[in-house]
């Protein structure tokens, strides 16, 4: 299990044998505070959508790090943004794979609500399920924190050909 940043832990070694159990001294360790960290509060998007259809999505991220998130207006060279994942920086849902912070800054324990439009990808054949995943990134520094994840099933547009059929094995 990963350790939590900026937390005091107590460690004590022990050994057991036929004579009994012996304990070592209590040792205190403090993990350093992590500047960038985030948790996913929620992700809202449709579970099913038609290929090419535009939809609205909302992702809420909480700043659980020690540093303040800064927008492109405050920190133009290394702003904090919401970035597309799986794969990282993909353009599957948007022509812009990073979404600007909706306010100038987000203090530790504050939250950012990102509401944006996305477009379901074009597909061939039958319905397909895709990951709609997002994570915080500080441009030029690091990707950090938990991912917000959701699976979305994309159905073919009306009248789209079914390219999954096997023309060789069809009977007249």
Coordinates of N, CA, C and O in Angstrom, one line a residue:
X1 N 0.8 -1.2 0.0 CA 0.0 0.0 0.0 C 0.9 1.2 0.0 O 1.8 1.3 0.8
X2 N 0.6 2.2 -0.9 CA 1.4 3.4 -0.9 C 1.2 4.2 0.4 O 0.2 4.2 1.0
X3 N 2.3 4.9 0.8 CA 2.2 5.8 1.9 C 1.6 7.1 1.6 O 1.6 7.6 0.4
X4 N 0.9 7.8 2.5 CA 0.3 9.1 2.3 C 1.3 10.2 2.6 O 2.1 10.1 3.5
X5 N 1.3 11.2 1.7 CA 2.3 12.3 1.9 C 2.0 13.1 3.1 O 0.9 13.1 3.6
X6 N 3.0 13.7 3.7 CA 2.9 14.6 4.8 C 2.2 13.9 6.0 O 1.4 14.4 6.7
X7 N 2.7 12.6 6.3 CA 2.0 11.8 7.3 C 3.1 11.2 8.2 O 4.2 10.8 7.7
X8 N 2.9 11.1 9.5 CA 3.8 10.5 10.5 C 3.5 9.0 10.6 O 2.3 8.7 10.8
X9 N 4.5 8.2 10.4 CA 4.4 6.8 10.6 C 5.3 6.3 11.7 O 6.4 6.8 11.9
X10 N 4.9 5.3 12.4 CA 5.7 4.6 13.4 C 6.0 3.2 13.0 O 5.1 2.5 12.6
X11 N 7.3 2.9 13.0 CA 7.8 1.6 12.6 C 8.5 0.9 13.8 O 9.3 1.5 14.5
X12 N 8.2 -0.4 13.9 CA 8.9 -1.2 15.0 C 9.1 -2.6 14.5 O 8.2 -3.3 14.1
X13 N 10.4 -3.0 14.5 CA 10.7 -4.3 14.0 C 10.5 -5.3 15.2 O 10.6 -4.9 16.3
X14 N 10.3 -6.6 14.8 CA 10.2 -7.6 15.8 C 10.7 -8.9 15.2 O 10.7 -9.1 14.0
X15 N 11.1 -9.8 16.1 CA 11.5 -11.1 15.7 C 10.9 -12.2 16.6 O 10.7 -11.9 17.8
X16 N 10.5 -13.3 16.0 CA 9.9 -14.4 16.8 C 10.7 -15.7 16.6 O 11.1 -16.0 15.5
X17 N 10.8 -16.4 17.7 CA 11.4 -17.7 17.6 C 10.9 -18.5 18.8 O 10.0 -18.1 19.5
X18 N 11.5 -19.7 19.0 CA 10.9 -20.6 20.1 C 11.1 -19.9 21.5 O 10.3 -20.3 22.4
X19 N 12.0 -19.0 21.7 CA 12.1 -18.3 23.0 C 11.1 -17.2 23.2 O 11.0 -16.7 24.3
X20 N 10.4 -16.8 22.1 CA 9.4 -15.7 22.3 C 9.5 -14.7 21.2 O 10.1 -14.9 20.1
X21 N 9.1 -13.5 21.5 CA 9.1 -12.4 20.6 C 9.9 -11.2 21.2 O 9.7 -10.9 22.4
X22 N 10.8 -10.7 20.4 CA 11.6 -9.5 20.8 C 11.2 -8.3 19.9 O 11.0 -8.5 18.7
X23 N 11.1 -7.1 20.5 CA 10.7 -5.9 19.8 C 11.8 -4.9 19.7 O 12.5 -4.7 20.7
X24 N 12.0 -4.3 18.6 CA 13.0 -3.2 18.5 C 12.4 -1.9 18.9 O 11.2 -1.8 19.3
X25 N 13.2 -0.8 18.9 CA 12.7 0.5 19.3 C 11.7 1.1 18.2 O 11.7 0.7 17.1
X26 N 10.8 1.9 18.7 CA 9.9 2.6 17.9 C 10.6 3.7 17.1 O 11.4 4.5 17.7
X27 N 10.5 3.7 15.8 CA 11.1 4.7 14.9 C 10.0 5.5 14.3 O 9.1 4.9 13.7
X28 N 10.2 6.8 14.3 CA 9.2 7.7 13.6 C 9.7 8.1 12.3 O 10.9 8.6 12.2
X29 N 8.8 8.1 11.3 CA 9.2 8.5 9.9 C 8.1 9.5 9.5 O 6.9 9.2 9.7
X30 N 8.5 10.6 8.8 CA 7.5 11.5 8.3 C 7.7 11.6 6.8 O 8.8 11.9 6.3
X31 N 6.6 11.2 6.0 CA 6.7 11.3 4.6 C 6.7 12.8 4.1 O 6.0 13.6 4.7
X32 N 7.4 13.1 3.1 CA 7.4 14.5 2.7 C 6.1 14.9 2.0 O 5.4 14.0 1.5
X33 N 5.8 16.1 2.1 CA 4.5 16.6 1.4 C 4.8 16.6 -0.1 O 5.8 16.9 -0.6
X34 N 3.8 16.2 -0.8 CA 3.8 16.1 -2.3 C 3.2 17.4 -2.8 O 2.0 17.7 -2.5
X35 N 3.9 18.1 -3.7 CA 3.4 19.3 -4.2 C 2.1 19.1 -5.1 O 1.1 19.7 -4.9
X36 N 2.2 18.2 -6.0 CA 1.1 17.9 -6.9 C 0.5 16.5 -6.6 O 1.1 15.5 -6.7
X37 N -0.8 16.6 -6.2 CA -1.5 15.3 -6.0 C -3.0 15.7 -6.2 O -3.4 16.8 -6.0
X38 N -3.8 14.7 -6.7 CA -5.2 14.9 -7.0 C -6.0 13.7 -6.7 O -5.5 12.5 -6.9
X39 N -7.2 13.8 -6.4 CA -8.2 12.7 -6.3 C -9.4 13.1 -7.2 O -9.7 14.2 -7.4
X40 N -9.9 12.0 -7.8 CA -11.1 12.2 -8.6 C -12.4 12.2 -7.8 O -12.7 11.2 -7.1
X41 N -13.1 13.3 -7.8 CA -14.3 13.4 -7.0 C -15.4 12.8 -7.8 O -16.2 12.0 -7.3
X42 N -15.5 13.1 -9.1 CA -16.6 12.5 -10.0 C -16.3 12.8 -11.5 O -15.5 13.7 -11.8
X43 N -16.9 11.9 -12.3 CA -16.9 12.1 -13.7 C -18.3 11.8 -14.2 O -18.9 10.8 -13.9
X44 N -18.8 12.8 -15.0 CA -20.2 12.6 -15.6 C -20.1 12.7 -17.1 O -19.6 13.7 -17.6
X45 N -20.6 11.7 -17.7 CA -20.7 11.6 -19.2 C -21.7 10.5 -19.5 O -21.9 9.6 -18.6
X46 N -22.3 10.5 -20.7 CA -23.2 9.4 -21.0 C -22.6 8.1 -21.0 O -21.4 7.9 -21.4
X47 N -23.3 7.0 -20.7 CA -22.8 5.7 -20.7 C -22.8 5.1 -22.2 O -22.0 4.3 -22.5
X48 N -23.8 5.7 -23.0 CA -23.9 5.2 -24.4 C -24.1 6.5 -25.2 O -24.8 7.4 -24.8
X49 N -23.5 6.5 -26.4 CA -23.5 7.6 -27.3 C -23.4 7.1 -28.7 O -22.9 6.0 -29.0
X50 N -23.9 7.9 -29.7 CA -23.8 7.6 -31.1 C -22.5 8.2 -31.7 O -22.1 9.3 -31.4
X51 N -21.8 7.4 -32.5 CA -20.6 7.9 -33.2 C -20.8 9.3 -33.8 O -21.8 9.6 -34.4
X52 N -19.9 10.2 -33.6 CA -19.9 11.6 -34.1 C -20.8 12.5 -33.3 O -20.8 13.7 -33.6
X53 N -21.5 12.0 -32.3 CA -22.4 12.9 -31.5 C -21.6 13.7 -30.5 O -20.6 13.2 -29.8
X54 N -21.9 15.0 -30.3 CA -21.3 15.8 -29.3 C -22.1 15.7 -28.0 O -23.3 15.6 -28.0
X55 N -21.3 15.6 -26.9 CA -21.9 15.5 -25.6 C -21.2 16.4 -24.6 O -20.0 16.7 -24.8
X56 N -21.8 16.7 -23.5 CA -21.2 17.5 -22.4 C -20.7 16.5 -21.3 O -21.4 15.6 -21.0
X57 N -19.5 16.8 -20.8 CA -18.9 16.0 -19.7 C -18.4 16.9 -18.6 O -18.1 18.1 -18.9
X58 N -18.4 16.4 -17.4 CA -17.9 17.1 -16.3 C -17.0 16.2 -15.4 O -17.4 15.1 -15.1
X59 N -15.8 16.7 -15.1 CA -14.9 16.0 -14.3 C -14.5 17.0 -13.1 O -14.2 18.1 -13.3
X60 N -14.7 16.4 -11.9 CA -14.3 17.2 -10.7 C -13.1 16.6 -10.1 O -13.1 15.4 -9.7
X61 N -12.0 17.4 -9.9 CA -10.8 16.9 -9.3 C -10.5 17.7 -8.1 O -10.7 18.9 -8.0
X62 N -10.0 17.0 -7.0 CA -9.7 17.7 -5.7 C -8.2 17.8 -5.6 O -7.5 16.8 -5.8
X63 N -7.7 18.9 -5.2 CA -6.3 19.1 -4.9 C -6.0 18.6 -3.6 O -6.3 19.2 -2.6
X64 N -5.3 17.4 -3.5 CA -4.9 16.8 -2.2 C -3.4 16.9 -2.0 O -2.8 16.3 -1.1
X65 N -2.7 17.8 -2.8 CA -1.3 18.0 -2.7 C -1.0 19.2 -1.8 O -2.0 19.8 -1.3
X66 N 0.2 19.5 -1.6 CA 0.6 20.6 -0.8 C 0.7 21.9 -1.6 O 0.8 23.0 -1.0
X67 N 0.8 21.8 -2.9 CA 0.9 23.0 -3.8 C -0.4 23.5 -4.3 O -1.4 22.8 -4.4
X68 N -0.4 24.8 -4.7 CA -1.6 25.4 -5.4 C -1.5 25.1 -6.9 O -0.5 25.4 -7.5
X69 N -2.6 24.7 -7.5 CA -2.7 24.5 -8.9 C -2.8 25.9 -9.5 O -3.6 26.8 -9.0
X70 N -2.1 26.2 -10.6 CA -2.2 27.5 -11.3 C -2.6 27.3 -12.7 O -2.2 26.4 -13.4
X71 N -3.4 28.3 -13.2 CA -3.9 28.3 -14.6 C -2.8 28.8 -15.5 O -1.8 29.4 -15.1
X72 N -3.1 28.7 -16.8 CA -2.2 29.3 -17.8 C -2.0 30.8 -17.7 O -1.0 31.3 -18.0
X73 N -3.1 31.5 -17.2 CA -3.0 32.9 -16.9 C -2.0 33.3 -15.8 O -1.4 34.3 -15.9
X74 N -1.9 32.4 -14.8 CA -1.0 32.7 -13.7 C 0.4 32.1 -14.0 O 1.4 32.7 -13.6
X75 N 0.5 30.9 -14.6 CA 1.8 30.3 -14.8 C 1.8 29.8 -16.3 O 1.5 28.6 -16.5
X76 N 2.1 30.7 -17.2 CA 1.9 30.3 -18.6 C 2.9 29.2 -19.1 O 2.5 28.5 -20.0
X77 N 4.0 29.0 -18.5 CA 4.9 28.0 -19.0 C 4.7 26.6 -18.3 O 5.0 25.6 -18.9
X78 N 4.1 26.6 -17.2 CA 3.8 25.3 -16.5 C 2.5 25.3 -15.8 O 2.4 25.0 -14.6
X79 N 1.4 25.5 -16.5 CA 0.1 25.5 -15.9 C -0.4 24.1 -15.5 O 0.1 23.1 -16.1
X80 N -1.4 24.0 -14.6 CA -2.0 22.8 -14.3 C -3.3 22.7 -15.2 O -4.0 23.7 -15.4
X81 N -3.5 21.5 -15.7 CA -4.6 21.2 -16.6 C -5.2 19.8 -16.4 O -4.5 19.0 -15.7
X82 N -6.3 19.6 -17.0 CA -6.9 18.2 -17.0 C -6.5 17.6 -18.4 O -6.7 18.3 -19.4
X83 N -5.9 16.4 -18.4 CA -5.4 15.8 -19.6 C -6.0 14.5 -19.9 O -6.4 13.7 -19.0
X84 N -6.2 14.2 -21.2 CA -6.8 13.0 -21.7 C -5.8 11.8 -21.4 O -4.6 12.0 -21.6
X85 N -6.3 10.7 -21.0 CA -5.5 9.5 -20.7 C -6.0 8.3 -21.5 O -7.1 8.2 -22.0
X86 N -5.1 7.3 -21.5 CA -5.4 5.9 -22.0 C -5.8 5.9 -23.5 O -6.9 5.6 -23.8
X87 N -4.8 6.2 -24.3 CA -3.5 6.6 -24.0 C -3.3 8.1 -23.6 O -4.2 8.9 -24.0
X88 N -2.2 8.3 -23.0 CA -1.9 9.7 -22.5 C -1.9 10.7 -23.7 O -1.4 10.4 -24.8
X89 N -2.6 11.8 -23.5 CA -2.6 12.9 -24.5 C -3.3 12.5 -25.8 O -3.1 13.1 -26.8
X90 N -4.3 11.6 -25.7 CA -5.0 11.2 -26.9 C -6.0 12.2 -27.4 O -6.4 13.1 -26.6
X91 N -6.4 12.2 -28.7 CA -7.3 13.1 -29.2 C -8.6 12.3 -29.6 O -9.4 12.8 -30.4
X92 N -8.9 11.2 -28.9 CA -10.1 10.4 -29.3 C -11.4 11.2 -29.1 O -12.3 11.1 -29.9
X93 N -11.5 12.0 -28.0 CA -12.8 12.7 -27.7 C -12.8 14.2 -28.0 O -13.9 14.7 -28.1
X94 N -11.6 14.8 -28.2 CA -11.5 16.2 -28.4 C -10.4 16.6 -29.3 O -9.4 15.8 -29.4
X95 N -10.5 17.7 -30.0 CA -9.3 18.2 -30.8 C -8.3 18.8 -29.9 O -7.1 19.0 -30.4
X96 N -8.6 19.1 -28.7 CA -7.7 19.6 -27.7 C -7.6 18.6 -26.6 O -8.6 18.4 -25.9
X97 N -6.5 18.0 -26.3 CA -6.4 16.9 -25.3 C -6.2 17.4 -23.9 O -6.1 16.6 -23.0
X98 N -6.0 18.7 -23.7 CA -5.8 19.2 -22.4 C -6.8 20.4 -22.2 O -7.0 21.2 -23.0
X99 N -7.4 20.4 -21.0 CA -8.4 21.4 -20.7 C -7.9 22.3 -19.6 O -7.4 21.8 -18.5
X100 N -8.0 23.6 -19.8 CA -7.5 24.6 -18.9 C -8.2 24.6 -17.6 O -9.4 24.3 -17.5
X101 N -7.5 24.9 -16.5 CA -8.1 25.0 -15.2 C -9.2 26.1 -15.3 O -9.0 27.1 -15.9
X102 N -10.4 25.8 -14.7 CA -11.5 26.7 -14.9 C -11.4 28.0 -14.0 O -12.2 28.9 -14.1
X103 N -10.4 28.1 -13.1 CA -10.2 29.3 -12.3 C -8.7 29.6 -12.3 O -7.9 28.8 -12.8
X104 N -8.3 30.7 -11.8 CA -6.9 31.1 -11.8 C -6.0 30.2 -10.9 O -4.9 30.0 -11.2
X105 N -6.6 29.7 -9.8 CA -5.8 28.8 -9.0 C -6.8 28.0 -8.1 O -7.9 28.3 -7.9
X106 N -6.2 26.8 -7.7 CA -7.0 25.9 -6.8 C -6.0 25.6 -5.6 O -5.0 24.9 -5.8
X107 N -6.4 26.1 -4.4 CA -5.6 25.8 -3.2 C -5.7 24.4 -2.8 O -6.6 23.7 -3.2
X108 N -4.7 23.9 -2.0 CA -4.8 22.6 -1.4 C -6.2 22.4 -0.7 O -6.7 23.3 -0.1
X109 N -6.8 21.2 -1.0 CA -8.1 20.8 -0.5 C -9.2 21.5 -1.2 O -10.4 21.2 -1.0
X110 N -8.9 22.3 -2.2 CA -9.9 22.9 -3.1 C -10.2 21.9 -4.3 O -9.5 21.0 -4.5
X111 N -11.3 22.2 -5.0 CA -11.7 21.4 -6.1 C -11.8 22.2 -7.4 O -12.1 23.4 -7.3
X112 N -11.6 21.6 -8.5 CA -11.8 22.2 -9.8 C -12.8 21.4 -10.6 O -12.7 20.2 -10.7
X113 N -13.8 22.1 -11.2 CA -14.9 21.5 -12.0 C -14.6 21.8 -13.4 O -14.7 23.0 -13.8
X114 N -14.3 20.8 -14.2 CA -14.0 21.0 -15.6 C -15.3 20.5 -16.4 O -15.7 19.3 -16.3
X115 N -15.9 21.4 -17.1 CA -17.1 21.0 -17.9 C -16.7 21.4 -19.3 O -16.3 22.5 -19.6
X116 N -16.9 20.4 -20.2 CA -16.4 20.6 -21.6 C -17.2 19.7 -22.5 O -17.9 18.7 -22.1
X117 N -17.2 20.0 -23.8 CA -17.8 19.2 -24.9 C -16.8 18.2 -25.4 O -15.6 18.5 -25.5
X118 N -17.3 17.1 -25.8 CA -16.5 16.0 -26.4 C -17.4 15.4 -27.5 O -18.6 15.6 -27.6
X119 N -16.7 14.7 -28.4 CA -17.4 14.2 -29.6 C -17.0 12.7 -29.6 O -15.8 12.3 -29.6
X120 N -18.0 11.8 -29.7 CA -17.8 10.4 -29.8 C -17.1 10.1 -31.1 O -17.3 10.6 -32.1
X121 N -16.1 9.1 -31.0 CA -15.3 8.8 -32.1 C -16.1 8.1 -33.2 O -17.1 7.4 -32.9
X122 N -15.6 8.2 -34.5 CA -16.2 7.4 -35.6 C -15.8 6.0 -35.4 O -14.7 5.7 -34.9
X123 N -16.7 5.1 -35.7 CA -16.4 3.7 -35.5 C -16.8 2.9 -36.8 O -17.6 3.4 -37.6
X124 N -16.3 1.7 -37.0 CA -16.7 0.8 -38.0 C -17.3 -0.4 -37.3 O -16.8 -0.8 -36.3
X125 N -18.3 -1.0 -37.9 CA -18.9 -2.2 -37.3 C -19.8 -1.9 -36.2 O -20.5 -0.8 -36.2
X126 N -20.0 -2.8 -35.3 CA -20.9 -2.7 -34.2 C -20.4 -1.8 -33.1 O -19.4 -1.2 -33.2
X127 N -21.2 -1.7 -32.1 CA -20.9 -0.9 -30.9 C -19.6 -1.2 -30.3 O -19.1 -2.4 -30.4
X128 N -18.8 -0.2 -29.9 CA -17.5 -0.4 -29.3 C -17.5 0.4 -28.0 O -18.1 1.5 -27.9
X129 N -16.7 -0.1 -27.0 CA -16.6 0.5 -25.7 C -15.2 1.1 -25.6 O -14.2 0.5 -25.9
X130 N -15.2 2.4 -25.2 CA -13.9 3.1 -25.1 C -13.7 3.7 -23.7 O -14.7 4.0 -23.0
X131 N -12.5 3.9 -23.2 CA -12.2 4.5 -22.0 C -12.3 6.0 -22.2 O -11.8 6.6 -23.1
X132 N -13.0 6.7 -21.3 CA -13.1 8.1 -21.2 C -12.4 8.5 -19.9 O -13.0 8.6 -18.9
X133 N -11.0 8.7 -20.0 CA -10.2 8.8 -18.8 C -9.5 10.1 -18.8 O -8.9 10.5 -19.8
X134 N -9.4 10.8 -17.6 CA -8.8 12.1 -17.5 C -7.9 12.1 -16.2 O -8.3 11.5 -15.2
X135 N -6.8 12.9 -16.3 CA -5.9 13.0 -15.1 C -5.3 14.4 -15.1 O -5.2 15.0 -16.2
X136 N -4.9 14.8 -13.9 CA -4.3 16.2 -13.8 C -2.9 16.1 -14.4 O -2.2 15.1 -14.2
X137 N -2.4 17.2 -14.9 CA -1.0 17.3 -15.4 C -0.6 18.7 -15.2 O -1.3 19.7 -15.3
X138 N 0.7 18.9 -14.8 CA 1.3 20.2 -14.8 C 2.2 20.2 -16.0 O 3.2 19.4 -16.1
X139 N 1.9 21.0 -17.0 CA 2.6 21.0 -18.3 C 4.1 21.1 -18.0 O 4.6 22.0 -17.3
X140 N 4.9 20.3 -18.7 CA 6.4 20.3 -18.6 C 6.9 19.8 -17.3 O 8.1 19.8 -17.1
X141 N 6.0 19.3 -16.3 CA 6.5 18.8 -15.0 C 6.1 17.4 -14.8 O 7.0 16.5 -14.8
X142 N 4.8 17.1 -14.7 CA 4.4 15.7 -14.4 C 2.9 15.5 -14.6 O 2.1 16.4 -14.5
X143 N 2.5 14.3 -14.8 CA 1.2 13.8 -14.7 C 1.0 13.4 -13.2 O 2.0 12.8 -12.7
X144 N -0.1 13.6 -12.6 CA -0.2 13.3 -11.2 C -1.6 13.0 -10.7 O -2.6 13.3 -11.4
X145 N -1.6 12.3 -9.6 CA -2.9 12.0 -8.9 C -3.7 10.9 -9.6 O -3.2 10.2 -10.5
X146 N -4.9 10.7 -9.1 CA -5.8 9.6 -9.5 C -6.4 10.0 -10.9 O -6.6 11.2 -11.2
X147 N -6.7 9.0 -11.7 CA -7.4 9.2 -12.9 C -8.9 9.1 -12.6 O -9.4 8.3 -11.8
X148 N -9.7 10.0 -13.3 CA -11.1 9.8 -13.4 C -11.4 8.9 -14.6 O -11.0 9.3 -15.7
X149 N -12.1 7.9 -14.4 CA -12.4 6.9 -15.5 C -13.8 6.6 -15.7 O -14.6 6.5 -14.7
X150 N -14.2 6.4 -16.9 CA -15.5 6.0 -17.3 C -15.5 5.2 -18.6 O -14.7 5.7 -19.5
X151 N -16.2 4.2 -18.7 CA -16.3 3.5 -20.0 C -17.6 4.0 -20.7 O -18.6 4.2 -20.1
X152 N -17.4 4.3 -22.0 CA -18.6 4.8 -22.8 C -18.7 3.9 -24.0 O -17.7 3.6 -24.7
X153 N -19.9 3.4 -24.2 CA -20.2 2.6 -25.4 C -20.6 3.5 -26.5 O -21.5 4.3 -26.4
X154 N -19.9 3.3 -27.7 CA -20.2 4.2 -28.9 C -20.9 3.3 -29.9 O -20.4 2.2 -30.3
X155 N -22.2 3.7 -30.2 CA -22.9 2.9 -31.2 C -22.7 3.5 -32.6 O -22.5 4.8 -32.7
X156 N -22.8 2.7 -33.7 CA -22.7 3.3 -35.0 C -23.8 4.3 -35.3 O -24.9 4.2 -34.8
X157 N -23.5 5.3 -36.1 CA -24.5 6.2 -36.6 C -25.6 5.5 -37.4 O -25.3 4.5 -38.1
X158 N -26.8 6.0 -37.4 CA -27.8 5.4 -38.2 C -27.4 5.4 -39.7 O -26.9 6.4 -40.2
X159 N -27.6 4.2 -40.3 CA -27.3 4.1 -41.7 C -25.9 3.8 -42.0 O -25.5 3.6 -43.1
X160 N -25.1 3.7 -40.9 CA -23.6 3.3 -41.1 C -23.5 1.9 -41.5 O -24.2 1.0 -41.0
X161 N -22.7 1.6 -42.5 CA -22.5 0.2 -42.9 C -21.9 -0.7 -41.8 O -21.1 -0.2 -41.0
X162 N -22.3 -1.9 -41.7 CA -21.7 -2.9 -40.7 C -20.6 -3.6 -41.4 O -20.8 -4.5 -42.2
X163 N -19.4 -3.1 -41.1 CA -18.2 -3.7 -41.8 C -17.7 -4.9 -41.1 O -16.6 -5.4 -41.4
X164 N -18.4 -5.4 -40.1 CA -18.0 -6.6 -39.4 C -18.5 -7.9 -40.1 O -18.1 -9.0 -39.8
X165 N -19.4 -7.7 -41.1 CA -19.9 -8.9 -41.8 C -18.8 -9.5 -42.6 O -17.9 -8.9 -43.1
X166 N -18.9 -10.9 -42.8 CA -17.9 -11.6 -43.5 C -18.5 -11.9 -44.9 O -19.2 -12.8 -45.1
X167 N -18.1 -11.1 -45.9 CA -18.7 -11.3 -47.3 C -18.3 -12.7 -47.9 O -19.1 -13.2 -48.7
X168 N -17.2 -13.3 -47.5 CA -16.8 -14.6 -48.1 C -17.8 -15.7 -47.7 O -18.1 -16.6 -48.5
X169 N -18.3 -15.7 -46.5 CA -19.1 -16.8 -46.0 C -20.6 -16.5 -46.0 O -21.3 -17.2 -45.3
X170 N -21.0 -15.5 -46.7 CA -22.4 -15.2 -46.8 C -23.1 -16.1 -47.8 O -22.5 -16.4 -48.8
X171 N -24.3 -16.4 -47.6 CA -25.1 -17.2 -48.5 C -26.1 -16.3 -49.2 O -26.6 -15.4 -48.6
X172 N -26.4 -16.6 -50.5 CA -27.3 -15.7 -51.3 C -28.7 -15.8 -50.7 O -29.1 -16.7 -50.1

